[in-house]
mmCIF file of N, CA and C in Angstrom:
data_model
loop_
_atom_site.group_PDB
_atom_site.id
_atom_site.type_symbol
_atom_site.label_atom_id
_atom_site.label_comp_id
_atom_site.label_asym_id
_atom_site.label_seq_id
_atom_site.Cartn_x
_atom_site.Cartn_y
_atom_site.Cartn_z
ATOM 1 N N GLY A 1 -14.276 6.220 20.468
ATOM 2 C CA GLY A 1 -15.252 5.215 20.887
ATOM 3 C C GLY A 1 -16.174 4.888 20.495
ATOM 4 N N LEU A 2 -17.219 4.055 20.894
ATOM 5 C CA LEU A 2 -18.277 3.952 20.554
ATOM 6 C C LEU A 2 -19.662 5.253 20.406
ATOM 7 N N GLU A 3 -19.351 6.115 21.710
ATOM 8 C CA GLU A 3 -20.115 6.725 21.861
ATOM 9 C C GLU A 3 -19.563 7.968 21.145
ATOM 10 N N ASP A 4 -18.414 8.142 20.915
ATOM 11 C CA ASP A 4 -18.123 9.429 19.811
ATOM 12 C C ASP A 4 -18.317 8.671 18.253
ATOM 13 N N ALA A 5 -18.893 7.628 18.064
ATOM 14 C CA ALA A 5 -19.109 6.882 16.995
ATOM 15 C C ALA A 5 -21.281 7.603 16.930
ATOM 16 N N VAL A 6 -22.071 7.224 18.078
ATOM 17 C CA VAL A 6 -23.099 7.083 18.372
ATOM 18 C C VAL A 6 -23.092 9.167 17.502
ATOM 19 N N GLU A 7 -22.344 9.657 19.018
ATOM 20 C CA GLU A 7 -22.376 11.614 18.987
ATOM 21 C C GLU A 7 -21.994 12.140 16.559
ATOM 22 N N ALA A 8 -21.050 11.442 16.453
ATOM 23 C CA ALA A 8 -20.661 11.888 15.174
ATOM 24 C C ALA A 8 -22.257 11.280 14.470
ATOM 25 N N VAL A 9 -22.840 10.492 14.075
ATOM 26 C CA VAL A 9 -23.845 10.137 13.398
ATOM 27 C C VAL A 9 -25.209 10.699 13.568
ATOM 28 N N ARG A 10 -25.230 11.730 15.076
ATOM 29 C CA ARG A 10 -25.878 12.402 15.033
ATOM 30 C C ARG A 10 -25.855 14.017 15.012
ATOM 31 N N ARG A 11 -24.756 13.780 14.881
ATOM 32 C CA ARG A 11 -24.201 15.247 13.420
ATOM 33 C C ARG A 11 -24.271 15.350 12.088
ATOM 34 N N VAL A 12 -24.376 14.175 11.444
ATOM 35 C CA VAL A 12 -24.609 14.178 10.121
ATOM 36 C C VAL A 12 -25.517 14.713 9.730
ATOM 37 N N PRO A 13 -26.444 15.118 10.341
ATOM 38 C CA PRO A 13 -27.549 16.583 9.038
ATOM 39 C C PRO A 13 -27.260 17.717 9.157
ATOM 40 N N GLU A 14 -25.891 18.159 10.483
ATOM 41 C CA GLU A 14 -25.102 19.145 10.185
ATOM 42 C C GLU A 14 -24.638 19.163 8.914
ATOM 43 N N LEU A 15 -23.853 18.456 8.318
ATOM 44 C CA LEU A 15 -22.911 18.618 7.494
ATOM 45 C C LEU A 15 -23.298 19.102 6.312
ATOM 46 N N SER A 16 -22.824 19.303 5.567
ATOM 47 C CA SER A 16 -22.863 20.422 3.937
ATOM 48 C C SER A 16 -22.400 19.173 3.034
ATOM 49 N N ARG A 17 -23.610 18.910 2.423
ATOM 50 C CA ARG A 17 -23.028 18.192 1.310
ATOM 51 C C ARG A 17 -22.044 18.373 0.394
ATOM 52 N N LYS A 18 -22.054 19.843 -0.199
ATOM 53 C CA LYS A 18 -21.669 20.154 -1.194
ATOM 54 C C LYS A 18 -20.177 20.773 -0.542
ATOM 55 N N ARG A 19 -19.575 20.564 0.778
ATOM 56 C CA ARG A 19 -18.157 20.573 1.662
ATOM 57 C C ARG A 19 -17.894 19.075 1.440
ATOM 58 N N CYS A 20 -18.708 18.275 1.428
ATOM 59 C CA CYS A 20 -18.056 16.705 1.315
ATOM 60 C C CYS A 20 -17.755 16.211 0.435
ATOM 61 N N ARG A 21 -18.440 17.064 -1.245
ATOM 62 C CA ARG A 21 -18.055 16.427 -2.660
ATOM 63 C C ARG A 21 -17.096 17.115 -2.899
ATOM 64 N N GLU A 22 -16.484 18.642 -2.245
ATOM 65 C CA GLU A 22 -15.432 19.230 -2.488
ATOM 66 C C GLU A 22 -14.121 18.761 -1.781
ATOM 67 N N VAL A 23 -13.940 17.649 -0.692
ATOM 68 C CA VAL A 23 -13.178 17.712 0.005
ATOM 69 C C VAL A 23 -12.910 16.172 -0.655
ATOM 70 N N PHE A 24 -13.929 15.152 -0.649
ATOM 71 C CA PHE A 24 -14.048 13.982 -1.934
ATOM 72 C C PHE A 24 -12.872 14.129 -3.293
ATOM 73 N N ASP A 25 -13.339 15.102 -4.124
ATOM 74 C CA ASP A 25 -13.064 15.448 -5.621
ATOM 75 C C ASP A 25 -11.261 16.259 -5.297
ATOM 76 N N GLN A 26 -11.153 16.467 -3.903
ATOM 77 C CA GLN A 26 -9.747 17.332 -3.554
ATOM 78 C C GLN A 26 -8.923 15.704 -2.793
ATOM 79 N N ARG A 27 -9.161 14.760 -2.437
ATOM 80 C CA ARG A 27 -9.030 13.485 -2.241
ATOM 81 C C ARG A 27 -8.639 12.932 -2.679
ATOM 82 N N PHE A 28 -9.357 12.527 -3.972
ATOM 83 C CA PHE A 28 -9.917 11.271 -4.216
ATOM 84 C C PHE A 28 -9.208 11.840 -6.297
ATOM 85 N N THR A 29 -8.424 12.448 -6.424
ATOM 86 C CA THR A 29 -8.047 13.222 -7.767
ATOM 87 C C THR A 29 -7.612 11.592 -8.457
ATOM 88 N N ALA A 30 -7.512 11.676 -10.220
ATOM 89 C CA ALA A 30 -6.446 10.526 -10.644
ATOM 90 C C ALA A 30 -5.158 11.035 -10.058
ATOM 91 N N ALA A 31 -4.463 12.064 -10.479
ATOM 92 C CA ALA A 31 -3.357 12.258 -9.780
ATOM 93 C C ALA A 31 -3.150 11.803 -8.761
ATOM 94 N N ARG A 32 -3.653 12.393 -7.771
ATOM 95 C CA ARG A 32 -3.279 12.350 -6.349
ATOM 96 C C ARG A 32 -3.605 10.558 -5.908
ATOM 97 N N MET A 33 -4.711 9.796 -6.217
ATOM 98 C CA MET A 33 -4.206 8.265 -6.366
ATOM 99 C C MET A 33 -3.114 7.669 -6.671
ATOM 100 N N ALA A 34 -2.627 8.034 -8.006
ATOM 101 C CA ALA A 34 -1.630 7.791 -8.721
ATOM 102 C C ALA A 34 -0.073 7.559 -7.827
ATOM 103 N N HIS A 35 -0.222 8.861 -7.516
ATOM 104 C CA HIS A 35 0.861 9.685 -6.433
ATOM 105 C C HIS A 35 0.868 9.091 -5.242
ATOM 106 N N ASP A 36 -0.425 8.063 -4.768
ATOM 107 C CA ASP A 36 -0.234 7.517 -3.606
ATOM 108 C C ASP A 36 0.093 5.987 -3.742
ATOM 109 N N TYR A 37 -0.272 5.765 -4.964
ATOM 110 C CA TYR A 37 0.085 4.234 -5.813
ATOM 111 C C TYR A 37 1.720 3.846 -5.394
ATOM 112 N N VAL A 38 2.214 4.918 -6.375
ATOM 113 C CA VAL A 38 3.438 5.143 -6.505
ATOM 114 C C VAL A 38 4.569 4.824 -5.141
ATOM 115 N N GLN A 39 4.353 5.812 -4.188
ATOM 116 C CA GLN A 39 4.762 5.966 -2.825
ATOM 117 C C GLN A 39 4.508 4.081 -2.019
ATOM 118 N N VAL A 40 3.699 3.963 -2.137
ATOM 119 C CA VAL A 40 2.984 2.709 -1.718
ATOM 120 C C VAL A 40 4.274 1.215 -2.069
ATOM 121 N N TYR A 41 4.908 1.531 -3.744
ATOM 122 C CA TYR A 41 5.424 0.455 -4.387
ATOM 123 C C TYR A 41 6.438 0.653 -3.701
ATOM 124 N N GLU A 42 6.857 2.046 -3.945
ATOM 125 C CA GLU A 42 8.650 2.452 -3.647
ATOM 126 C C GLU A 42 8.732 2.051 -2.749
ATOM 127 N N ARG A 43 7.876 2.156 -1.668
ATOM 128 C CA ARG A 43 8.451 1.289 0.017
ATOM 129 C C ARG A 43 7.822 -0.596 -0.374
ATOM 130 N N LEU A 44 7.554 -0.676 -1.049
ATOM 131 C CA LEU A 44 7.435 -2.737 -1.035
ATOM 132 C C LEU A 44 8.749 -2.503 -1.679
ATOM 133 N N ILE A 45 9.384 -2.064 -2.652
ATOM 134 C CA ILE A 45 10.219 -2.261 -3.157
ATOM 135 C C ILE A 45 11.882 -2.418 -2.177
ATOM 136 N N ASN A 46 11.740 -0.697 -1.759
ATOM 137 C CA ASN A 46 12.537 -0.735 -0.646
ATOM 138 C C ASN A 46 12.545 -1.594 0.572
ATOM 139 N N SER A 47 11.544 -2.651 1.030
ATOM 140 C CA SER A 47 11.405 -2.778 1.567
ATOM 141 C C SER A 47 12.391 -4.134 1.370
ATOM 142 N N LYS A 48 12.106 -4.777 0.412
ATOM 143 C CA LYS A 48 12.050 -6.541 -0.336
ATOM 144 C C LYS A 48 13.941 -5.816 -0.646
ATOM 145 N N GLN A 49 14.475 -4.636 -1.038
ATOM 146 C CA GLN A 49 15.820 -4.451 -0.897
ATOM 147 C C GLN A 49 16.593 -5.017 0.431
ATOM 148 N N GLN A 50 15.862 -4.622 1.605
ATOM 149 C CA GLN A 50 16.385 -4.331 2.600
ATOM 150 C C GLN A 50 16.673 -5.967 3.479
ATOM 151 N N ASP A 51 15.485 -6.207 2.858
ATOM 152 C CA ASP A 51 15.145 -8.047 3.527
ATOM 153 C C ASP A 51 16.657 -9.024 2.664
ATOM 154 N N ARG A 52 16.936 -8.411 1.043
ATOM 155 C CA ARG A 52 17.987 -9.287 0.828
ATOM 156 C C ARG A 52 19.017 -8.821 0.987
ATOM 157 N N LEU A 53 19.341 -7.830 1.533
ATOM 158 C CA LEU A 53 20.706 -7.450 2.012
ATOM 159 C C LEU A 53 20.614 -7.896 3.691
ATOM 160 N N GLU A 54 19.948 -8.076 4.267
ATOM 161 C CA GLU A 54 19.856 -8.504 6.072
ATOM 162 C C GLU A 54 20.582 -10.415 5.139
ATOM 163 N N VAL A 55 19.796 -10.791 4.353
ATOM 164 C CA VAL A 55 19.702 -12.237 3.878
ATOM 165 C C VAL A 55 21.463 -12.429 4.332
ATOM 166 N N ARG A 56 22.176 -11.311 3.072
ATOM 167 C CA ARG A 56 23.639 -11.484 2.263
ATOM 168 C C ARG A 56 24.200 -11.248 3.910
ATOM 169 N N ALA A 57 24.239 -10.407 4.850
ATOM 170 C CA ALA A 57 25.060 -10.127 5.524
ATOM 171 C C ALA A 57 25.026 -11.291 6.848
#
């Protein structure tokens, strides 16, 4: 909640800029982002196919 957010802001100076960058680089590589987009598209395609099956039933 709000109290947790305030406490998190107080701890910002303790964060390692180097570690933040390392984590960012791991999470947001082009390959990782492409993989995540493919998963989203597959879920959308599958949900549309499921919708069509339900309409036919």
